[in-house]
Amino acid sequence: MDRQELEAGARKILLTNLRRGVADWNGKEYSFVCPSLRGYPFQWFWDSCFHAIALIHLDLDQAKAELTTLMSAALPDGFIPHMIFWEMEKQPDFLSRNIVGMTSPNYSATMQPPIIAYAVERVYQATGDKEFLDAALPILTGFYRWAKQARDPDDDGLIAVIQPEEAGTDCSPKYDDILGLKELSNRGFITALRKVYEAYEPMRGDDHKILAADLFHVEDVLVNTIYAMGLRSLARLLADSGDSTGAAEFNREADRTRDALVSKCWDEDAGAFFDLSGVAETPIKVVTISSLMPLVLEDLPRPIVERLVDQWVTNPDHFWTPYPLPSVPASDPKFMPGNPGGFIWRGPSWINTNWFLSHALRRHGYGELADTVVARSHECIDKSGFREYYNPFTGEGLGASDFGWSTLILDM
Ligand code: GLC
């Protein structure tokens, strides 16, 4: 596929998956792209941000609408749900196959990697639409302040997730021990997750109580890297709009998160970043794609950048598979390259993490590696279309078809 064909393919998916209407339950207009019509028919937080970034290359108005719809779901305390059930009639079928933490029937009570300020920044840069920015800024500041207030009780600059779906990498093996996973399958995962949900039931909506209960309390490296990225974007947007006090606040927070990632999550012996589990902040010593994510930070200390690239990214035993970068290194005994039957994030390569990391590699001076990641991602799409994820050895497409965020290739 050349660029034109790629754009045509992406446009077809983004248009087919486009949902427009007025929600029965809140009377609000919505206009967003769902990740996949069959498997994921609602609005998901980080998917939406990725869709908006891809749409910058195709339809600027729709890119704005995507984010405006997502921001319209912000609650008074600033929180933005990770799933919004705009079309309620599709919910029963979805809930018969999945579990979702809710305090309202219309949206989830959980978060997702907070990339929204970066997506708004990109759309603003592309459109120069000051009205769009002015409407977004109070929602973004509310959201990032919510994250700090609700999710960083020890005030170390690292926010915590309360269940694996919040990190967007649902069944990652790094969570197996915390969840007490007995059966290594999607069914085993759901059974283990259900126990967490049951314990949360009386506390749902009270994040401090849930975090203090210490059942699933993870200062996740991927989430915090994206948090730092979002805080930095927000600071730039505020500076641009003349709010230097706001810009200083969020730059300070971005610095704190970056510094905490390095001082608390970097493991010099292992040469990798590890999530911290529980109030006691025990490192979860399992290397996954999230261990590489801090490469996204432009100001990551150079020796750490080099170590991550030399030891992990370019090593064929770990992440440098024929179709990189797998979600779990090939060397891990739990690595599953093929279709895991819904047991996701345990081996296959995903376009969204390749999008983050190809840009990161390029920014740190690894242009050739970045080019290869992009070229191989492109080959995967050539082979089997815009799929949810791909076999890192063969490039075969797996999971949902016509999957929204794989159109991020347009931005790679
Ligand atoms: C899966 C992914 C999650 C994504 C969602 C919708 O649950 O793990 O990251 O947001 O699907 O695509």
XYZ file of C-alpha atoms and ligand atoms in Angstrom:
424
model
C 0.000 0.000 0.000
C 1.349 3.413 -0.882
C 0.474 6.494 1.116
C -2.672 7.144 -0.917
C -3.977 3.614 -0.458
C -3.121 3.707 3.217
C -5.090 6.927 3.616
C -8.020 5.501 1.699
C -8.001 2.390 3.897
C -7.771 4.430 7.075
C -10.502 6.798 5.940
C -12.797 3.859 5.241
C -12.332 2.476 8.755
C -12.625 5.783 10.523
C -15.792 6.592 8.573
C -17.325 3.143 8.996
C -16.627 3.163 12.715
C -17.898 6.714 13.056
C -20.852 7.070 15.411
C -22.944 10.214 15.358
C -26.150 11.069 17.157
C -27.703 12.415 20.325
C -27.502 10.280 23.461
C -30.872 9.375 25.000
C -29.445 9.511 28.500
C -27.892 12.992 28.587
C -29.234 14.694 25.483
C -25.694 15.433 24.292
C -24.558 15.213 20.710
C -21.785 12.739 20.082
C -19.489 12.222 17.116
C -16.645 9.781 17.593
C -14.982 6.726 16.079
C -15.423 3.467 17.957
C -12.413 1.122 18.071
C -14.261 -1.634 16.232
C -17.928 -1.946 15.333
C -18.230 -5.513 16.507
C -15.959 -5.873 19.507
C -15.762 -2.324 20.849
C -18.822 -0.282 19.830
C -18.426 2.594 22.318
C -16.061 5.474 22.952
C -12.811 4.540 24.686
C -10.576 7.224 26.142
C -7.126 6.554 24.710
C -8.484 5.034 21.511
C -10.320 8.306 20.911
C -7.133 10.302 21.378
C -5.366 8.047 18.859
C -8.270 8.357 16.432
C -8.097 12.146 16.674
C -4.358 12.061 15.914
C -4.936 9.856 12.852
C -7.833 12.078 11.769
C -5.499 15.087 11.676
C -4.288 13.560 8.401
C -7.775 13.074 6.989
C -10.442 15.321 8.453
C -9.636 18.121 10.884
C -13.262 18.791 11.806
C -13.760 15.177 12.755
C -10.509 15.220 14.753
C -11.927 18.097 16.791
C -15.335 16.429 17.120
C -13.723 13.239 18.417
C -11.997 15.073 21.268
C -14.891 17.431 21.925
C -17.147 14.400 22.365
C -14.679 12.785 24.753
C -14.305 15.985 26.773
C -18.091 16.410 26.920
C -18.106 13.328 29.154
C -15.964 14.989 31.856
C -17.599 14.904 35.286
C -17.715 17.904 37.643
C -14.669 16.642 39.585
C -12.616 16.574 36.363
C -12.606 12.816 35.825
C -13.127 11.550 32.261
C -14.313 7.918 32.030
C -12.392 5.347 30.024
C -15.598 4.132 28.351
C -18.703 6.071 27.459
C -21.754 4.082 26.430
C -23.211 6.639 24.036
C -25.425 4.013 22.399
C -26.933 2.238 25.380
C -28.777 -0.299 23.234
C -25.418 -1.932 22.490
C -24.506 -2.298 26.138
C -26.210 -5.591 27.161
C -24.370 -7.569 24.514
C -21.055 -6.000 25.495
C -21.576 -6.586 29.200
C -22.455 -10.216 28.574
C -18.827 -10.695 27.485
C -16.906 -8.115 29.535
C -16.837 -6.619 32.994
C -16.668 -2.868 33.519
C -16.379 -0.949 36.801
C -19.276 1.517 36.958
C -20.959 3.953 39.278
C -23.303 5.107 36.510
C -24.991 2.922 33.914
C -23.695 5.185 31.125
C -19.945 5.263 31.597
C -17.147 3.512 33.404
C -15.721 4.598 36.742
C -12.183 3.943 35.592
C -9.501 5.877 33.744
C -7.133 5.127 30.868
C -3.619 6.376 29.991
C -3.983 10.181 30.151
C -2.814 11.195 26.689
C -5.647 13.646 26.037
C -3.692 16.918 26.401
C -1.190 15.702 23.821
C -4.024 14.860 21.394
C -5.599 18.286 21.934
C -2.213 19.920 21.381
C -1.750 18.096 18.076
C -5.226 18.981 16.871
C -4.729 22.591 17.943
C -1.382 22.761 16.132
C -3.020 21.393 13.001
C -6.084 23.647 13.084
C -4.947 26.782 14.937
C -8.512 26.803 16.242
C -8.365 29.025 19.317
C -12.018 28.430 20.154
C -11.402 24.686 20.292
C -8.416 25.267 22.569
C -10.228 27.700 24.860
C -13.067 25.216 25.319
C -10.604 22.388 25.975
C -8.308 24.061 28.517
C -10.595 24.098 31.580
C -11.526 20.467 30.942
C -7.899 19.427 30.568
C -6.745 21.279 33.688
C -9.673 19.757 35.585
C -8.765 16.288 34.367
C -5.038 16.429 35.205
C -5.785 17.978 38.593
C -8.263 15.166 39.204
C -5.546 12.612 38.364
C -3.152 14.106 40.903
C -5.785 14.529 43.593
C -7.513 11.163 43.181
C -4.643 8.930 42.119
C -1.484 10.141 43.783
C -2.242 9.776 47.496
C 1.456 9.562 48.461
C 2.135 12.671 46.371
C 5.288 11.309 44.748
C 4.333 12.423 41.228
C 3.321 8.904 40.149
C -0.375 8.177 39.720
C -1.772 4.743 40.503
C -4.210 2.571 38.592
C -6.726 0.437 40.460
C -7.313 -2.307 37.890
C -5.412 -3.503 34.832
C -7.776 -2.095 32.182
C -6.933 1.384 33.442
C -3.433 0.991 32.035
C -4.834 0.005 28.630
C -2.676 -3.152 28.654
C -5.332 -5.331 30.219
C -3.930 -8.860 30.548
C -0.223 -7.988 30.641
C 1.738 -10.714 32.478
C 3.164 -8.053 34.778
C -0.151 -8.127 36.650
C -0.444 -11.933 36.972
C 0.912 -12.176 40.504
C -1.060 -9.242 41.889
C -4.243 -10.674 40.425
C -3.326 -14.150 41.667
C -3.986 -15.490 38.185
C -4.416 -19.260 38.349
C -5.374 -20.086 34.786
C -3.327 -18.387 32.056
C -6.214 -17.547 29.735
C -8.716 -14.767 29.234
C -11.180 -16.773 31.318
C -8.661 -17.005 34.145
C -8.049 -13.282 33.876
C -11.762 -12.408 34.057
C -12.222 -14.717 37.052
C -9.326 -13.048 38.882
C -10.513 -9.585 37.905
C -14.027 -10.336 39.100
C -12.644 -10.882 42.613
C -11.102 -7.400 42.562
C -14.377 -5.939 41.290
C -16.351 -7.665 44.034
C -14.044 -6.274 46.705
C -14.346 -2.810 45.165
C -18.128 -2.948 44.951
C -18.843 -1.082 48.237
C -16.058 1.463 47.531
C -16.589 2.173 43.817
C -16.239 5.874 43.172
C -14.011 6.492 46.211
C -10.550 6.174 44.691
C -8.680 6.976 47.913
C -10.489 4.218 49.746
C -9.844 1.792 46.904
C -6.144 2.682 46.798
C -5.857 2.349 50.570
C -7.444 -1.114 50.340
C -4.291 -2.021 48.409
C -5.797 -4.795 46.280
C -4.598 -3.575 42.921
C -2.571 -0.428 43.386
C -0.068 -0.042 40.577
C 2.105 2.940 39.791
C 2.347 1.855 36.192
C 5.279 2.964 34.037
C 3.314 3.202 30.785
C 0.556 5.206 32.446
C 2.961 7.573 34.153
C 5.048 8.114 31.046
C 1.904 9.117 29.195
C 0.833 11.200 32.196
C 4.124 13.127 32.045
C 3.689 13.579 28.289
C 0.152 14.913 28.801
C 1.213 17.262 31.607
C 3.939 18.694 29.372
C 1.493 19.247 26.513
C -0.933 20.954 28.857
C 1.823 23.236 30.156
C 2.697 24.239 26.583
C -0.945 24.873 25.707
C -1.426 27.042 28.802
C 1.768 28.982 28.076
C 0.530 29.499 24.540
C -2.747 30.899 25.792
C -0.943 33.340 28.110
C -1.482 31.483 31.407
C 2.063 31.343 32.743
C 0.962 30.327 36.261
C -0.938 27.342 34.891
C 1.973 26.465 32.622
C 4.369 26.518 35.588
C 2.042 24.289 37.627
C 1.884 21.574 34.971
C 5.557 21.821 34.001
C 6.371 21.274 37.658
C 4.115 18.214 37.738
C 5.644 16.847 34.516
C 9.138 17.242 36.012
C 8.074 15.476 39.191
C 6.604 12.541 37.289
C 9.692 12.208 35.071
C 11.996 12.385 38.083
C 9.947 9.846 40.027
C 9.971 7.437 37.082
C 13.746 7.614 37.026
C 14.352 7.575 40.765
C 11.719 5.007 41.742
C 10.946 2.822 38.700
C 14.323 2.540 36.952
C 16.208 -0.598 37.961
C 19.874 -0.143 37.205
C 20.697 -3.843 37.678
C 17.990 -5.044 35.323
C 18.340 -2.099 32.940
C 14.570 -1.637 32.772
C 11.713 0.372 34.235
C 9.372 -1.512 36.533
C 5.909 -0.678 37.841
C 5.507 -0.301 41.587
C 2.890 -2.408 43.301
C 0.942 -1.497 46.387
C 1.236 1.138 49.046
C 4.650 -0.432 49.806
C 5.741 0.242 46.194
C 7.249 -3.162 45.519
C 8.782 -3.242 42.026
C 7.073 -5.685 39.673
C 10.142 -7.157 38.038
C 8.587 -8.236 34.764
C 9.828 -6.632 31.559
C 7.097 -5.710 29.088
C 6.623 -3.026 26.459
C 5.846 -0.644 29.304
C 9.430 -1.009 30.567
C 10.520 0.807 27.380
C 7.892 3.512 27.412
C 9.907 6.210 29.226
C 11.859 6.517 25.960
C 8.921 8.723 25.019
C 10.272 11.366 27.419
C 12.578 13.712 25.546
C 14.611 14.499 28.631
C 15.251 10.917 29.752
C 18.926 10.679 30.832
C 21.056 9.537 27.888
C 22.678 6.507 29.616
C 19.193 5.121 30.310
C 18.127 5.686 26.699
C 21.174 3.813 25.431
C 20.732 0.970 27.865
C 17.080 0.463 26.891
C 17.882 0.526 23.193
C 20.995 -1.668 23.322
C 19.831 -4.194 25.861
C 16.171 -4.573 24.936
C 14.897 -2.831 21.810
C 17.523 -4.073 19.345
C 18.010 -7.527 20.840
C 16.278 -10.201 18.695
C 15.859 -12.371 21.797
C 13.764 -9.666 23.403
C 11.943 -6.959 21.384
C 13.662 -6.968 17.982
C 11.462 -9.641 16.423
C 10.810 -9.606 12.645
C 7.733 -7.444 13.289
C 8.673 -5.392 16.332
C 7.899 -4.313 19.007
C 6.118 -7.162 20.818
C 4.128 -6.311 23.928
C 6.183 -8.851 25.891
C 9.803 -9.748 25.011
C 10.136 -13.003 23.085
C 12.488 -14.239 25.825
C 9.743 -14.234 28.464
C 8.418 -17.740 29.233
C 4.892 -16.305 29.158
C 5.329 -14.692 25.725
C 2.445 -15.680 23.392
C 3.027 -14.589 19.789
C -0.213 -15.874 18.294
C -3.853 -15.155 18.801
C -4.326 -15.317 22.519
C -8.132 -15.612 22.357
C -8.764 -12.323 24.078
C -5.803 -12.845 26.434
C -4.235 -9.691 25.077
C -0.979 -7.777 25.612
C 1.021 -10.959 26.129
C 3.170 -10.996 22.987
C 1.679 -9.469 19.819
C 2.881 -6.108 18.471
C 0.463 -3.185 18.593
C 0.440 -0.117 16.364
C -0.169 2.327 19.218
C 2.940 1.327 21.165
C 4.884 1.320 17.888
C 3.619 4.832 17.255
C 4.877 6.017 20.667
C 8.193 4.229 20.416
C 9.028 4.946 16.771
C 8.693 8.672 17.468
C 10.658 8.252 20.684
C 13.498 6.415 18.958
C 13.681 9.051 16.245
C 13.783 11.853 18.795
C 16.666 10.179 20.606
C 18.630 9.908 17.348
C 17.785 6.342 16.310
C 16.289 7.230 12.932
C 17.044 3.898 11.288
C 15.464 1.872 14.068
C 12.438 4.135 13.942
C 12.201 3.683 10.156
C 12.278 -0.092 10.581
C 9.531 -0.065 13.207
C 7.398 2.057 10.876
C 8.165 -0.059 7.793
C 7.340 -3.318 9.583
C 4.142 -1.853 11.035
C 3.210 -0.835 7.516
C 3.955 -4.378 6.262
C 1.677 -5.832 8.930
C -1.140 -3.607 7.675
C -0.346 -4.553 4.072
C -0.609 -8.213 4.951
C -3.833 -8.238 6.921
C -5.326 -4.785 7.087
C -5.912 -2.592 10.122
C -6.092 -5.198 12.847
C -6.026 -4.871 16.613
C -2.547 -6.428 16.958
C -0.071 -8.519 14.976
C 2.027 -11.653 15.369
C 5.571 -10.338 15.981
C 7.162 -13.199 14.017
C 4.903 -13.378 10.969
C 3.129 -10.013 10.873
C -0.218 -11.832 10.697
C -3.111 -9.641 11.852
C -4.979 -10.744 14.972
C -7.879 -9.625 17.157
C -10.499 -7.154 15.958
C -10.668 -6.207 12.266
C -10.980 -2.630 11.011
C -9.463 -1.485 14.273
C -9.416 2.278 14.756
C -6.069 3.079 16.348
C -4.048 1.072 13.823
C -4.729 4.045 11.520
C -2.035 5.779 13.623
C 0.280 4.520 10.868
C -0.690 7.750 9.080
C 1.070 9.652 11.844
C 4.207 7.507 11.827
C -8.725 -3.401 24.854
C -7.348 -2.735 25.047
C -7.519 -1.296 25.490
C -8.397 -0.570 24.481
C -9.738 -1.291 24.286
C -10.555 -0.708 23.151
O -9.376 -3.506 26.052
O -6.572 -3.433 25.958
O -6.282 -0.664 25.597
O -8.624 0.734 24.874
O -9.510 -2.645 23.971
O -9.836 -0.757 21.960
